[in-house]
């Protein structure tokens, strides 16, 4: 934005008609104050992406999942997770098994000290993200 630009929409998710996707949801903690935040990418992907097409019909190529043993197509309801511990030997894992072994995720940024702007390297200052949130008091 230049010095003459005015921001009328304060929603960080929508700038100049572009809806920004949240890259991370978490919170910032300062003592008893907990601020839920969303981290939004401020860069736009301008890369060109191509699809694979059939040479003759120009139809898009699709990938189907096949069982390597039966050589038949398999749907999402017929697919389970397994960990290969030896060549072609698996331990089957259910969604409940995976939930039991998950570790607790702490998505809170704990502020332990503040720094002067001159003490921070430029490689850290120019990261393409926007942090947005609102203030709530943490319950004790």
XYZ file of N, CA and C in Angstrom:
420
model
N 0.835 -1.182 0.000
C 0.000 0.000 0.000
C 0.877 1.241 0.000
N 0.467 2.269 -0.724
C 1.214 3.526 -0.697
C 0.634 4.437 0.373
N 1.217 5.647 0.541
C 0.780 6.533 1.627
C -0.627 7.079 1.421
N -1.173 7.040 0.199
C -2.521 7.542 -0.073
C -3.592 6.465 0.078
N -3.184 5.232 0.253
C -4.145 4.133 0.319
C -4.865 4.134 1.658
N -6.126 3.748 1.634
C -6.904 3.633 2.856
C -7.399 2.209 2.976
N -7.318 1.687 4.172
C -7.835 0.338 4.420
C -9.236 0.497 5.004
N -10.235 -0.019 4.300
C -11.607 0.086 4.782
C -12.055 -1.219 5.428
N -11.497 -2.334 5.026
C -11.853 -3.633 5.585
C -10.739 -4.035 6.543
N -11.053 -4.161 7.828
C -10.032 -4.519 8.813
C -9.864 -6.024 8.955
N -10.599 -6.788 8.181
C -10.470 -8.239 8.225
C -9.158 -8.648 7.569
N -8.201 -9.256 8.341
C -6.913 -9.616 7.754
C -7.016 -10.754 6.755
N -8.134 -11.463 6.760
C -8.301 -12.592 5.855
C -8.642 -12.155 4.449
N -9.026 -10.880 4.275
C -9.455 -10.421 2.964
C -8.810 -9.080 2.661
N -7.838 -9.051 1.800
C -7.163 -7.824 1.389
C -7.207 -7.737 -0.127
N -7.721 -6.636 -0.650
C -7.786 -6.368 -2.081
C -8.433 -7.519 -2.854
N -9.523 -8.080 -2.315
C -10.261 -9.122 -3.009
C -9.661 -10.506 -2.900
N -8.513 -10.648 -2.232
C -7.873 -11.954 -2.089
C -8.194 -12.490 -0.702
N -8.749 -13.679 -0.617
C -9.014 -14.296 0.672
C -7.774 -15.075 1.069
N -7.219 -14.705 2.220
C -5.975 -15.319 2.687
C -6.299 -16.558 3.512
N -5.590 -17.639 3.263
C -5.775 -18.873 4.015
C -4.908 -18.842 5.267
N -5.458 -19.312 6.370
C -4.697 -19.347 7.615
C -3.639 -20.444 7.516
N -2.398 -20.093 7.841
C -1.297 -21.052 7.797
C -1.127 -21.744 9.140
N -1.550 -21.073 10.219
C -1.401 -21.634 11.559
C -2.397 -20.967 12.480
N -3.043 -21.735 13.350
C -3.911 -21.185 14.387
C -3.297 -21.528 15.728
N -3.279 -20.570 16.619
C -2.711 -20.791 17.936
C -3.048 -19.628 18.833
N -2.136 -19.304 19.756
C -2.367 -18.174 20.644
C -1.043 -17.617 21.131
N -1.098 -16.384 21.602
C 0.049 -15.729 22.222
C -0.287 -15.571 23.690
N 0.636 -15.951 24.561
C 0.412 -15.877 25.992
C 1.376 -14.889 26.626
N 0.800 -13.936 27.417
C 1.601 -13.004 28.220
C 1.008 -13.022 29.618
N 1.537 -13.858 30.480
C 0.988 -13.972 31.833
C -0.415 -14.519 31.801
N -1.386 -13.745 32.340
C -2.781 -14.197 32.369
C -3.551 -13.837 31.104
N -2.916 -13.116 30.200
C -3.577 -12.716 28.962
C -3.273 -13.740 27.869
N -4.326 -14.247 27.257
C -4.186 -15.215 26.166
C -4.844 -14.618 24.932
N -4.066 -14.491 23.857
C -4.573 -13.884 22.633
C -4.641 -14.951 21.541
N -5.855 -15.407 21.177
C -5.965 -16.343 20.053
C -5.549 -15.633 18.768
N -4.726 -16.288 17.966
C -4.231 -15.656 16.745
C -4.319 -16.614 15.567
N -4.332 -16.016 14.401
C -4.197 -16.754 13.154
C -2.994 -16.186 12.427
N -2.197 -17.033 11.832
C -1.021 -16.611 11.079
C -1.357 -16.795 9.602
N -1.346 -15.703 8.850
C -1.743 -15.720 7.448
C -0.545 -15.439 6.553
N -0.428 -16.188 5.467
C 0.627 -15.917 4.487
C 0.283 -14.639 3.746
N 1.265 -13.763 3.600
C 1.019 -12.516 2.886
C 1.572 -12.548 1.473
N 2.105 -13.673 1.079
C 2.624 -13.803 -0.280
C 1.590 -14.515 -1.140
N 1.634 -14.258 -2.433
C 0.702 -14.872 -3.379
C 1.488 -15.793 -4.296
N 0.946 -16.980 -4.532
C 1.583 -17.936 -5.434
C 1.269 -17.530 -6.867
N 2.273 -17.019 -7.572
C 2.097 -16.619 -8.967
C 2.653 -17.655 -9.934
N 2.994 -18.830 -9.422
C 3.525 -19.885 -10.281
C 2.434 -20.404 -11.216
N 2.853 -20.914 -12.341
C 1.938 -21.536 -13.289
C 1.914 -23.028 -12.983
N 0.709 -23.583 -12.837
C 0.560 -25.006 -12.542
C -0.105 -25.691 -13.735
N 0.416 -26.839 -14.114
C -0.111 -27.577 -15.252
C -0.770 -28.862 -14.792
N -1.763 -29.312 -15.522
C -2.373 -30.622 -15.311
C -1.854 -31.560 -16.391
N -1.822 -32.846 -16.073
C -1.433 -33.836 -17.079
C -2.669 -34.211 -17.889
N -2.518 -34.204 -19.234
C -3.624 -34.494 -20.133
C -3.269 -35.642 -21.060
N -4.294 -36.356 -21.517
C -4.115 -37.383 -22.532
C -3.777 -36.693 -23.843
N -2.793 -37.203 -24.547
C -2.299 -36.563 -25.771
C -3.387 -36.421 -26.840
N -4.228 -37.437 -26.994
C -5.235 -37.398 -28.051
C -6.523 -36.697 -27.633
N -7.121 -37.097 -26.514
C -8.434 -36.549 -26.133
C -8.342 -35.238 -25.358
N -7.148 -34.906 -24.879
C -6.915 -33.706 -24.054
C -7.680 -33.764 -22.733
N -8.093 -34.966 -22.317
C -8.789 -35.146 -21.041
C -7.757 -35.256 -19.914
N -8.134 -34.815 -18.749
C -7.237 -34.829 -17.603
C -6.963 -36.264 -17.149
N -5.704 -36.525 -16.807
C -5.282 -37.841 -16.322
C -5.689 -37.974 -14.857
N -6.299 -39.079 -14.485
C -6.717 -39.344 -13.104
C -5.906 -40.516 -12.564
N -5.689 -40.480 -11.280
C -4.945 -41.557 -10.630
C -5.903 -42.381 -9.782
N -5.912 -43.679 -10.006
C -6.769 -44.585 -9.246
C -5.889 -45.434 -8.345
N -6.435 -45.854 -7.208
C -5.696 -46.674 -6.249
C -6.044 -48.139 -6.496
N -4.992 -48.950 -6.628
C -5.148 -50.376 -6.886
C -4.456 -51.186 -5.803
N -5.028 -52.342 -5.476
C -4.409 -53.287 -4.551
C -3.303 -54.010 -5.306
N -2.087 -54.019 -4.752
C -0.959 -54.668 -5.426
C -1.090 -56.191 -5.421
N -1.885 -56.748 -4.518
C -2.064 -58.203 -4.438
C -3.195 -58.680 -5.357
N -4.353 -58.019 -5.290
C -5.537 -58.430 -6.063
C -5.614 -57.780 -7.436
N -4.844 -56.719 -7.635
C -4.859 -55.951 -8.872
C -6.256 -55.411 -9.192
N -6.986 -54.975 -8.132
C -8.306 -54.391 -8.326
C -8.307 -52.971 -7.760
N -9.220 -52.136 -8.269
C -9.344 -50.771 -7.780
C -9.914 -50.789 -6.367
N -9.382 -49.918 -5.496
C -9.783 -49.875 -4.097
C -10.357 -48.495 -3.790
N -11.514 -48.461 -3.106
C -12.144 -47.201 -2.702
C -11.627 -46.745 -1.348
N -11.943 -45.511 -0.961
C -11.444 -44.973 0.307
C -11.902 -45.760 1.537
N -13.091 -46.383 1.477
C -13.578 -47.169 2.615
C -12.822 -48.483 2.795
N -12.100 -48.921 1.772
C -11.356 -50.179 1.828
C -9.879 -49.973 2.132
N -9.472 -48.742 2.440
C -8.062 -48.444 2.691
C -7.842 -48.234 4.182
N -6.830 -48.924 4.732
C -6.449 -48.771 6.137
C -4.984 -48.373 6.194
N -4.510 -47.996 7.382
C -3.122 -47.585 7.551
C -2.311 -48.743 8.109
N -1.067 -48.842 7.647
C -0.179 -49.877 8.157
C 1.260 -49.415 8.147
N 2.021 -49.848 9.141
C 3.450 -49.524 9.234
C 4.251 -50.764 8.812
N 5.122 -50.587 7.804
C 5.939 -51.695 7.314
C 7.173 -51.836 8.201
N 7.227 -52.912 9.000
C 8.363 -53.151 9.891
C 9.399 -54.077 9.268
N 9.013 -54.866 8.279
C 9.903 -55.684 7.445
C 9.328 -55.662 6.046
N 10.103 -56.090 5.073
C 9.647 -56.110 3.683
C 8.333 -56.884 3.584
N 7.265 -56.202 3.157
C 5.924 -56.770 2.956
C 5.253 -57.278 4.237
N 5.707 -56.830 5.415
C 5.065 -57.183 6.692
C 4.656 -55.891 7.394
N 3.372 -55.832 7.780
C 2.806 -54.591 8.301
C 2.137 -54.783 9.652
N 2.167 -53.733 10.448
C 1.343 -53.617 11.645
C 0.221 -52.667 11.271
N -1.017 -53.136 11.394
C -2.174 -52.324 11.025
C -2.487 -51.362 12.164
N -2.729 -50.095 11.805
C -3.042 -49.055 12.782
C -4.425 -48.486 12.475
N -5.281 -48.434 13.502
C -6.601 -47.818 13.344
C -6.499 -46.343 13.713
N -7.546 -45.594 13.407
C -7.577 -44.175 13.782
C -7.518 -44.027 15.305
N -8.167 -44.943 16.039
C -8.120 -44.913 17.510
C -6.699 -45.143 18.019
N -5.968 -46.076 17.381
C -4.569 -46.323 17.763
C -3.732 -45.061 17.578
N -3.930 -44.389 16.474
C -3.162 -43.176 16.188
C -3.513 -42.045 17.153
N -4.791 -41.943 17.552
C -5.203 -40.922 18.524
C -4.525 -41.164 19.874
N -4.372 -42.427 20.263
C -3.770 -42.763 21.560
C -2.293 -42.384 21.635
N -1.591 -42.411 20.510
C -0.146 -42.147 20.546
C 0.203 -40.695 20.202
N -0.811 -39.873 19.908
C -0.546 -38.466 19.608
C -0.019 -37.759 20.845
N 0.893 -36.833 20.619
C 1.398 -36.016 21.712
C 0.554 -34.756 21.814
N 0.573 -34.120 22.982
C -0.174 -32.884 23.171
C 0.497 -31.777 22.373
N -0.297 -31.084 21.580
C 0.231 -29.986 20.773
C 0.024 -28.683 21.527
N 1.076 -27.917 21.670
C 0.976 -26.597 22.280
C 1.127 -25.582 21.164
N 0.033 -24.950 20.815
C 0.055 -23.979 19.719
C 0.097 -22.555 20.260
N 0.681 -22.400 21.442
C 0.773 -21.090 22.062
C 2.176 -20.543 21.896
N 2.267 -19.278 21.515
C 3.552 -18.575 21.469
C 3.715 -17.914 22.828
N 4.700 -18.329 23.608
C 4.934 -17.771 24.934
C 5.948 -16.641 24.810
N 5.522 -15.423 25.149
C 6.423 -14.276 25.095
C 7.187 -14.228 26.411
N 8.503 -14.391 26.342
C 9.321 -14.379 27.547
C 10.082 -13.068 27.703
N 10.347 -12.362 26.617
C 10.983 -11.056 26.698
C 10.769 -10.306 25.395
N 10.954 -9.004 25.457
C 10.850 -8.158 24.280
C 12.249 -7.724 23.869
N 12.432 -7.403 22.587
C 13.736 -6.975 22.074
C 13.577 -5.667 21.329
N 14.659 -4.908 21.273
C 14.665 -3.682 20.486
C 14.779 -4.066 19.011
N 14.177 -3.268 18.150
C 14.158 -3.561 16.713
C 15.567 -3.700 16.150
N 16.529 -2.939 16.688
C 17.912 -2.982 16.196
C 18.593 -4.309 16.532
N 18.078 -5.038 17.521
C 18.667 -6.311 17.944
C 18.202 -7.489 17.101
N 17.212 -7.263 16.228
C 16.642 -8.349 15.428
C 17.217 -8.290 14.021
N 17.703 -9.418 13.521
C 18.265 -9.486 12.176
C 17.196 -9.285 11.113
N 17.584 -8.700 9.975
C 16.623 -8.426 8.906
C 16.023 -9.699 8.314
N 16.760 -10.812 8.352
C 16.214 -12.050 7.795
C 14.992 -12.521 8.568
N 14.865 -12.109 9.819
C 13.692 -12.456 10.618
C 12.586 -11.424 10.413
N 12.931 -10.186 10.213
C 11.954 -9.105 10.103
C 11.096 -9.190 8.849
N 11.613 -9.716 7.764
C 10.888 -9.661 6.503
C 10.282 -10.999 6.127
N 9.644 -11.660 7.061
C 8.942 -12.911 6.800
C 7.544 -12.564 6.308
N 7.050 -13.268 5.291
C 5.779 -12.920 4.672
C 4.561 -13.477 5.368
N 4.330 -13.108 6.633
C 3.152 -13.557 7.365
C 2.507 -12.387 8.088
N 1.204 -12.485 8.321
C 0.443 -11.503 9.076
C -0.159 -12.226 10.267
N 0.032 -11.665 11.465
C -0.516 -12.246 12.682
C -1.738 -11.439 13.082
N -2.866 -12.110 13.288
C -4.106 -11.418 13.606
C -4.790 -12.127 14.754
N -5.389 -11.363 15.667
C -6.085 -11.999 16.774
C -6.874 -11.011 17.587
N -7.489 -11.521 18.665
C -8.234 -10.688 19.593
C -7.916 -11.142 21.013
N -8.146 -10.277 21.995
C -7.717 -10.531 23.370
C -8.829 -11.189 24.185
N -8.473 -12.224 24.945
C -9.343 -12.883 25.905
C -8.565 -13.108 27.179
N -9.230 -13.132 28.329
C -8.550 -13.438 29.582
C -8.567 -14.944 29.788
N -7.447 -15.482 30.196
C -7.341 -16.904 30.464
C -7.999 -17.209 31.804
N -8.769 -18.273 31.870
C -9.379 -18.706 33.130
C -8.337 -19.417 33.975
N -8.367 -19.143 35.262
C -7.412 -19.802 36.167
C -8.005 -21.091 36.700
